[in-house]
């Protein structure tokens, strides 16, 4: 009778870290043990995937499949399409400050629902990709990311097989490090490109090896008071993975997050609820804010043109709390900013080694991801615009 009932197990808010498990491709369990077995399979699958981009990649999975967990043939075929890109990523990081030694995966807030011979696991994956080397003992020890999953399983005999895995994020959200075009449940963020003016030619992209350049309007609405870089980065590190409940969260949250970081560092609001416009930048409460607070292209437009709080540059040392705007929709730069990130680490004097420049952003939430990794994952036809936030060196 148990199989014909719907059973939901809301497990502890944080599941214990499970080291890479020595599971066979399927797992068997008595009905009462089903939630634990399904979570063990989920853990193993996510551990296999994360390890794929590290030095601890399971050699038994070198070419055949992405995971040791048994899957349907259709899912196995889809996962196999990710393997070449993930293997290239791992290979190109060797010897750089983007190389990972191992992965540690935690399951956060898991819920297991069993209905007859079908099961669903909803869970937040919190993963730490440990760097193989660091610039100094004070450097970040890992890239961390948090992403929600919905996984489906099907019972076959006394065992469970994985039938699907989808990230519960918008379709246009950047992929976490060990993912390459995964299934995403939410639609892409609606945009009216016709209403956005293209970036001016005064704003130029930066790239490794770029000669120094600067587009430097005079200081504007910030009143000449520099942003506190250390405070801004401390905020970014605190709330990159654990969300600040004082703010509303949006489906694609990158600009909202960067706005919070800038406010924490000293940017003052411009405007208040009422007529909105490109020269406004404010968040009055959880539900009232300017468009520039939450839209990447309009934030960049406000920061550079209207408030002159941002200075576009390249070929010089990026500093912590500087903003990197990405133009990468459909893998091509088209003059519209699609994503915002904040620099949370760079080695003193480093200009061209992008593996030493660590970025932090939301959706999917990632902390201290090397810029070289971000660049490789999105291809070489995109553009990264670097903006000085006019703070004192941090």
Short mmCIF file of C-alpha atoms in Angstrom, two decimals, residues 1-388:
data_model
loop_
_atom_site.label_atom_id
_atom_site.label_comp_id
_atom_site.label_asym_id
_atom_site.label_seq_id
_atom_site.Cartn_x
_atom_site.Cartn_y
_atom_site.Cartn_z
CA UNK A 1 0.00 0.00 0.00
CA UNK A 2 2.93 2.37 0.70
CA UNK A 3 3.78 2.76 -3.00
CA UNK A 4 0.31 4.03 -3.78
CA UNK A 5 0.51 6.94 -1.37
CA UNK A 6 2.25 10.26 -1.72
CA UNK A 7 4.94 10.63 0.91
CA UNK A 8 6.78 13.88 1.53
CA UNK A 9 9.88 14.06 3.68
CA UNK A 10 10.96 17.59 4.55
CA UNK A 11 14.42 16.90 5.87
CA UNK A 12 16.56 19.07 8.07
CA UNK A 13 17.30 22.51 6.65
CA UNK A 14 20.89 21.53 6.05
CA UNK A 15 21.84 18.00 5.17
CA UNK A 16 25.22 16.81 6.33
CA UNK A 17 28.02 16.90 3.82
CA UNK A 18 28.38 13.51 2.23
CA UNK A 19 31.81 12.61 0.91
CA UNK A 20 31.91 11.02 -2.54
CA UNK A 21 29.88 7.87 -2.02
CA UNK A 22 30.82 4.39 -3.18
CA UNK A 23 27.42 3.73 -4.69
CA UNK A 24 26.69 1.43 -7.53
CA UNK A 25 24.78 2.95 -10.43
CA UNK A 26 21.49 2.27 -8.68
CA UNK A 27 20.53 2.08 -5.04
CA UNK A 28 18.03 -0.14 -3.29
CA UNK A 29 16.00 0.65 -0.22
CA UNK A 30 13.09 -0.43 1.88
CA UNK A 31 10.14 2.01 1.57
CA UNK A 32 10.96 3.73 4.87
CA UNK A 33 14.50 4.45 3.68
CA UNK A 34 13.48 5.97 0.35
CA UNK A 35 14.15 9.64 1.22
CA UNK A 36 17.64 8.86 2.48
CA UNK A 37 18.46 6.76 -0.58
CA UNK A 38 17.15 9.41 -2.97
CA UNK A 39 19.19 12.08 -1.24
CA UNK A 40 22.27 9.87 -1.38
CA UNK A 41 21.78 9.47 -5.14
CA UNK A 42 21.28 13.23 -5.49
CA UNK A 43 24.45 13.86 -3.51
CA UNK A 44 26.42 11.41 -5.64
CA UNK A 45 25.16 12.90 -8.90
CA UNK A 46 26.01 16.46 -7.88
CA UNK A 47 29.38 15.38 -6.49
CA UNK A 48 30.26 13.61 -9.75
CA UNK A 49 29.26 16.67 -11.75
CA UNK A 50 31.19 19.14 -9.59
CA UNK A 51 34.27 16.91 -9.51
CA UNK A 52 34.33 16.84 -13.31
CA UNK A 53 36.00 20.28 -13.42
CA UNK A 54 38.55 19.45 -10.69
CA UNK A 55 41.71 17.39 -10.31
CA UNK A 56 39.67 14.81 -8.36
CA UNK A 57 37.49 13.85 -11.33
CA UNK A 58 36.56 10.14 -10.97
CA UNK A 59 38.74 8.40 -13.53
CA UNK A 60 36.10 5.72 -14.07
CA UNK A 61 33.93 8.47 -15.58
CA UNK A 62 36.72 9.92 -17.72
CA UNK A 63 34.89 9.67 -21.02
CA UNK A 64 31.81 7.52 -20.64
CA UNK A 65 29.38 9.57 -18.60
CA UNK A 66 28.95 12.53 -16.30
CA UNK A 67 27.79 10.53 -13.28
CA UNK A 68 27.92 7.08 -11.75
CA UNK A 69 24.23 7.35 -10.81
CA UNK A 70 21.97 5.33 -13.09
CA UNK A 71 19.96 7.51 -15.47
CA UNK A 72 17.53 7.06 -18.32
CA UNK A 73 19.12 6.82 -21.75
CA UNK A 74 17.69 10.20 -22.76
CA UNK A 75 19.15 11.95 -19.72
CA UNK A 76 22.48 10.19 -20.19
CA UNK A 77 22.59 11.45 -23.77
CA UNK A 78 21.85 15.02 -22.70
CA UNK A 79 24.45 14.96 -19.92
CA UNK A 80 27.02 13.57 -22.35
CA UNK A 81 26.74 16.76 -24.41
CA UNK A 82 28.17 18.71 -21.46
CA UNK A 83 31.29 16.56 -21.04
CA UNK A 84 33.52 18.07 -23.78
CA UNK A 85 33.08 21.65 -22.55
CA UNK A 86 33.61 20.71 -18.89
CA UNK A 87 36.73 18.70 -19.75
CA UNK A 88 38.11 21.62 -21.79
CA UNK A 89 37.46 23.95 -18.89
CA UNK A 90 39.34 21.69 -16.50
CA UNK A 91 42.25 21.26 -18.93
CA UNK A 92 42.69 24.97 -19.59
CA UNK A 93 42.82 25.87 -15.89
CA UNK A 94 45.83 23.63 -15.17
CA UNK A 95 48.67 25.71 -13.76
CA UNK A 96 46.50 28.83 -13.36
CA UNK A 97 44.80 30.37 -10.36
CA UNK A 98 41.50 29.01 -11.71
CA UNK A 99 42.52 25.36 -11.28
CA UNK A 100 40.39 23.38 -8.81
CA UNK A 101 41.73 20.52 -6.71
CA UNK A 102 38.45 19.05 -5.47
CA UNK A 103 34.77 19.74 -4.85
CA UNK A 104 32.72 19.66 -1.66
CA UNK A 105 28.94 19.46 -2.15
CA UNK A 106 26.24 20.13 0.44
CA UNK A 107 22.49 19.62 0.07
CA UNK A 108 20.53 22.51 1.57
CA UNK A 109 16.81 22.52 2.46
CA UNK A 110 16.02 19.22 0.70
CA UNK A 111 12.47 17.96 0.24
CA UNK A 112 11.71 14.47 -1.06
CA UNK A 113 8.28 13.57 -2.45
CA UNK A 114 7.51 9.95 -3.32
CA UNK A 115 4.35 9.15 -5.29
CA UNK A 116 4.08 5.49 -6.17
CA UNK A 117 7.04 4.66 -8.42
CA UNK A 118 7.99 8.30 -9.00
CA UNK A 119 9.95 10.65 -6.78
CA UNK A 120 10.94 14.29 -6.83
CA UNK A 121 13.81 15.91 -4.94
CA UNK A 122 13.91 19.68 -4.59
CA UNK A 123 17.14 20.93 -3.11
CA UNK A 124 19.60 23.80 -2.99
CA UNK A 125 23.06 22.72 -4.10
CA UNK A 126 25.79 24.53 -2.17
CA UNK A 127 29.16 23.60 -3.63
CA UNK A 128 32.72 24.64 -2.89
CA UNK A 129 35.28 24.21 -5.71
CA UNK A 130 38.63 24.35 -3.91
CA UNK A 131 41.47 26.19 -5.63
CA UNK A 132 44.62 24.15 -6.28
CA UNK A 133 46.78 27.19 -5.50
CA UNK A 134 46.35 30.69 -4.15
CA UNK A 135 48.20 33.95 -4.58
CA UNK A 136 48.51 34.34 -0.79
CA UNK A 137 47.16 32.77 2.41
CA UNK A 138 44.55 35.53 2.50
CA UNK A 139 43.27 34.77 -0.99
CA UNK A 140 39.92 33.07 -1.52
CA UNK A 141 40.22 29.32 -0.98
CA UNK A 142 37.40 28.31 -3.32
CA UNK A 143 34.67 29.27 -5.74
CA UNK A 144 31.32 28.82 -4.04
CA UNK A 145 27.96 28.62 -5.73
CA UNK A 146 24.39 27.96 -4.69
CA UNK A 147 21.73 26.82 -7.15
CA UNK A 148 18.26 25.27 -6.71
CA UNK A 149 17.46 21.94 -8.39
CA UNK A 150 14.39 19.88 -9.16
CA UNK A 151 15.37 16.25 -9.78
CA UNK A 152 13.02 13.47 -10.86
CA UNK A 153 13.54 9.75 -10.19
CA UNK A 154 11.72 6.63 -11.35
CA UNK A 155 11.61 3.30 -9.54
CA UNK A 156 12.72 0.27 -11.51
CA UNK A 157 12.21 -2.86 -9.48
CA UNK A 158 13.77 -2.18 -6.11
CA UNK A 159 16.06 0.59 -7.37
CA UNK A 160 15.79 4.25 -8.37
CA UNK A 161 17.11 5.84 -11.55
CA UNK A 162 17.49 9.55 -12.28
CA UNK A 163 15.22 10.76 -15.08
CA UNK A 164 15.76 14.52 -15.09
CA UNK A 165 17.55 17.42 -13.44
CA UNK A 166 16.61 21.07 -13.92
CA UNK A 167 17.93 24.25 -12.34
CA UNK A 168 15.19 26.46 -10.94
CA UNK A 169 16.65 29.67 -12.39
CA UNK A 170 15.82 31.89 -15.40
CA UNK A 171 16.83 30.57 -18.80
CA UNK A 172 19.22 33.49 -19.32
CA UNK A 173 21.04 33.08 -15.99
CA UNK A 174 24.76 32.26 -16.32
CA UNK A 175 25.56 28.59 -15.77
CA UNK A 176 27.37 27.55 -12.57
CA UNK A 177 30.93 26.33 -13.20
CA UNK A 178 30.28 22.58 -13.71
CA UNK A 179 27.24 23.07 -15.97
CA UNK A 180 27.04 23.62 -19.71
CA UNK A 181 23.59 24.56 -21.08
CA UNK A 182 21.61 22.75 -18.39
CA UNK A 183 17.82 22.63 -18.37
CA UNK A 184 16.40 25.70 -16.60
CA UNK A 185 12.83 25.91 -15.35
CA UNK A 186 12.13 29.64 -15.45
CA UNK A 187 11.63 31.68 -18.62
CA UNK A 188 14.23 34.20 -19.68
CA UNK A 189 13.92 37.67 -18.21
CA UNK A 190 11.69 39.80 -20.50
CA UNK A 191 13.54 42.66 -22.20
CA UNK A 192 12.53 45.50 -24.48
CA UNK A 193 15.76 46.03 -26.39
CA UNK A 194 14.11 48.63 -28.61
CA UNK A 195 13.76 50.91 -25.58
CA UNK A 196 17.44 50.58 -24.62
CA UNK A 197 19.97 52.89 -26.22
CA UNK A 198 23.12 51.11 -27.35
CA UNK A 199 26.27 51.59 -25.33
CA UNK A 200 28.25 54.55 -26.57
CA UNK A 201 31.53 54.00 -28.37
CA UNK A 202 33.07 55.87 -25.45
CA UNK A 203 32.64 52.64 -23.46
CA UNK A 204 35.15 50.04 -24.58
CA UNK A 205 35.55 46.38 -23.61
CA UNK A 206 38.59 45.17 -21.68
CA UNK A 207 40.50 41.98 -22.48
CA UNK A 208 43.79 40.31 -21.45
CA UNK A 209 46.63 42.20 -23.11
CA UNK A 210 44.61 45.38 -23.70
CA UNK A 211 46.54 48.63 -23.88
CA UNK A 212 45.62 51.16 -21.18
CA UNK A 213 42.55 53.27 -21.88
CA UNK A 214 40.13 55.28 -19.79
CA UNK A 215 36.88 57.09 -20.36
CA UNK A 216 36.81 59.37 -17.37
CA UNK A 217 33.96 61.79 -16.87
CA UNK A 218 34.37 64.07 -13.89
CA UNK A 219 32.97 62.92 -10.57
CA UNK A 220 29.25 63.60 -10.37
CA UNK A 221 26.39 62.88 -8.01
CA UNK A 222 28.50 60.91 -5.58
CA UNK A 223 29.70 64.27 -4.30
CA UNK A 224 33.35 63.32 -4.55
CA UNK A 225 33.02 60.88 -1.66
CA UNK A 226 34.79 57.64 -2.67
CA UNK A 227 33.14 54.30 -2.28
CA UNK A 228 34.48 52.20 0.60
CA UNK A 229 35.80 49.22 -1.34
CA UNK A 230 36.42 47.01 1.69
CA UNK A 231 32.92 47.57 3.03
CA UNK A 232 31.38 46.93 -0.37
CA UNK A 233 33.27 43.66 -0.82
CA UNK A 234 32.50 42.57 2.72
CA UNK A 235 28.80 42.98 1.90
CA UNK A 236 29.22 41.04 -1.36
CA UNK A 237 30.91 38.15 0.42
CA UNK A 238 28.31 38.09 3.20
CA UNK A 239 25.26 38.02 0.93
CA UNK A 240 26.50 36.32 -2.23
CA UNK A 241 25.25 32.91 -1.09
CA UNK A 242 23.02 33.81 1.88
CA UNK A 243 20.48 36.38 0.73
CA UNK A 244 19.86 39.60 2.66
CA UNK A 245 16.19 39.41 3.69
CA UNK A 246 15.95 43.22 3.83
CA UNK A 247 15.79 43.24 0.03
CA UNK A 248 13.36 41.77 -2.45
CA UNK A 249 14.82 39.02 -4.61
CA UNK A 250 14.15 38.89 -8.35
CA UNK A 251 14.27 36.00 -10.80
CA UNK A 252 17.40 37.41 -12.41
CA UNK A 253 18.96 39.16 -9.47
CA UNK A 254 22.43 40.27 -10.65
CA UNK A 255 21.77 44.02 -10.85
CA UNK A 256 19.76 44.14 -7.64
CA UNK A 257 22.72 42.48 -5.91
CA UNK A 258 25.33 44.85 -7.38
CA UNK A 259 23.14 47.81 -6.42
CA UNK A 260 23.07 46.53 -2.85
CA UNK A 261 26.88 46.22 -2.89
CA UNK A 262 27.27 49.78 -4.19
CA UNK A 263 24.88 51.13 -1.56
CA UNK A 264 26.77 49.28 1.17
CA UNK A 265 29.99 50.84 -0.10
CA UNK A 266 28.63 54.37 0.03
CA UNK A 267 26.52 55.14 -3.04
CA UNK A 268 23.60 57.31 -1.99
CA UNK A 269 20.15 56.99 -3.53
CA UNK A 270 19.15 59.42 -6.27
CA UNK A 271 15.43 60.08 -6.55
CA UNK A 272 12.48 58.60 -4.71
CA UNK A 273 9.18 56.87 -5.56
CA UNK A 274 7.42 58.79 -8.28
CA UNK A 275 8.42 59.52 -11.86
CA UNK A 276 11.25 57.17 -12.80
CA UNK A 277 14.02 57.88 -15.25
CA UNK A 278 17.56 56.94 -16.32
CA UNK A 279 19.02 59.58 -13.96
CA UNK A 280 17.39 57.96 -10.90
CA UNK A 281 18.83 55.19 -8.74
CA UNK A 282 17.00 54.20 -5.58
CA UNK A 283 15.42 51.41 -3.60
CA UNK A 284 12.75 52.84 -1.33
CA UNK A 285 11.53 49.56 0.14
CA UNK A 286 11.23 45.92 -0.88
CA UNK A 287 8.70 46.76 -3.57
CA UNK A 288 9.62 50.27 -4.76
CA UNK A 289 12.78 50.92 -6.76
CA UNK A 290 14.08 52.56 -9.90
CA UNK A 291 14.64 50.57 -13.09
CA UNK A 292 18.34 51.36 -12.79
CA UNK A 293 18.41 49.42 -9.50
CA UNK A 294 17.45 46.11 -11.13
CA UNK A 295 18.27 46.26 -14.88
CA UNK A 296 21.91 45.74 -15.88
CA UNK A 297 21.94 47.95 -18.98
CA UNK A 298 20.17 50.81 -17.22
CA UNK A 299 22.45 50.54 -14.16
CA UNK A 300 25.47 50.90 -16.44
CA UNK A 301 23.84 53.83 -18.24
CA UNK A 302 23.08 55.55 -14.92
CA UNK A 303 26.52 54.92 -13.48
CA UNK A 304 28.50 56.14 -16.49
CA UNK A 305 26.37 58.79 -18.19
CA UNK A 306 23.92 60.22 -15.70
CA UNK A 307 25.69 60.10 -12.33
CA UNK A 308 29.27 59.71 -13.60
CA UNK A 309 29.98 57.45 -10.66
CA UNK A 310 31.61 54.90 -12.97
CA UNK A 311 34.77 55.24 -15.06
CA UNK A 312 35.27 52.80 -17.92
CA UNK A 313 38.82 51.48 -18.21
CA UNK A 314 41.06 48.72 -19.50
CA UNK A 315 44.71 47.74 -19.45
CA UNK A 316 45.12 48.75 -15.80
CA UNK A 317 44.87 46.94 -12.48
CA UNK A 318 41.24 46.14 -11.59
CA UNK A 319 40.43 46.88 -7.96
CA UNK A 320 38.04 45.18 -5.61
CA UNK A 321 34.49 46.58 -5.70
CA UNK A 322 34.86 47.56 -9.35
CA UNK A 323 31.99 46.44 -11.56
CA UNK A 324 32.28 44.21 -14.64
CA UNK A 325 29.39 44.47 -17.10
CA UNK A 326 28.93 41.62 -19.56
CA UNK A 327 27.44 41.88 -23.04
CA UNK A 328 26.85 38.27 -24.05
CA UNK A 329 23.26 37.56 -25.04
CA UNK A 330 23.23 34.58 -27.41
CA UNK A 331 27.03 34.48 -27.22
CA UNK A 332 27.50 37.76 -29.12
CA UNK A 333 28.12 41.35 -28.00
CA UNK A 334 25.26 43.48 -29.33
CA UNK A 335 25.69 46.74 -27.41
CA UNK A 336 23.30 45.80 -24.60
CA UNK A 337 24.58 44.96 -21.11
CA UNK A 338 23.15 41.62 -19.99
CA UNK A 339 24.82 40.89 -16.65
CA UNK A 340 26.64 42.61 -13.78
CA UNK A 341 29.40 41.25 -11.54
CA UNK A 342 31.55 42.77 -8.81
CA UNK A 343 35.28 42.15 -8.34
CA UNK A 344 35.90 40.65 -4.91
CA UNK A 345 39.59 39.75 -5.34
CA UNK A 346 42.63 40.58 -7.44
CA UNK A 347 46.36 40.24 -6.86
CA UNK A 348 48.26 43.52 -6.31
CA UNK A 349 49.35 44.97 -9.64
CA UNK A 350 47.71 42.22 -11.69
CA UNK A 351 46.31 43.46 -14.99
CA UNK A 352 46.20 40.68 -17.56
CA UNK A 353 45.97 37.37 -15.63
CA UNK A 354 42.22 36.93 -15.44
CA UNK A 355 42.52 33.74 -13.37
CA UNK A 356 43.56 35.95 -10.44
CA UNK A 357 40.55 38.25 -10.80
CA UNK A 358 37.66 36.78 -8.82
CA UNK A 359 34.06 37.84 -9.46
CA UNK A 360 30.94 37.55 -7.35
CA UNK A 361 27.34 37.82 -8.56
CA UNK A 362 23.78 36.56 -8.29
CA UNK A 363 21.69 34.21 -10.40
CA UNK A 364 23.05 31.66 -10.27
CA UNK A 365 24.70 32.84 -7.07
CA UNK A 366 28.49 32.53 -7.32
CA UNK A 367 31.26 33.78 -5.03
CA UNK A 368 34.87 34.22 -6.17
CA UNK A 369 34.64 32.69 -9.63
CA UNK A 370 37.74 33.44 -11.74
CA UNK A 371 37.06 35.86 -14.56
CA UNK A 372 39.02 33.53 -16.86
CA UNK A 373 36.46 30.80 -16.14
CA UNK A 374 33.52 33.12 -16.80
CA UNK A 375 35.13 34.21 -20.06
CA UNK A 376 35.81 30.67 -21.25
CA UNK A 377 32.28 29.50 -20.49
CA UNK A 378 30.62 32.23 -22.56
CA UNK A 379 32.99 32.26 -25.55
CA UNK A 380 35.19 34.82 -27.28
CA UNK A 381 32.54 36.87 -29.07
CA UNK A 382 31.27 38.58 -25.93
CA UNK A 383 32.42 41.81 -24.30
CA UNK A 384 33.40 42.64 -20.72
CA UNK A 385 33.29 46.31 -19.70
CA UNK A 386 35.28 47.25 -16.60
CA UNK A 387 34.05 50.15 -14.47
CA UNK A 388 36.01 51.86 -11.72
#
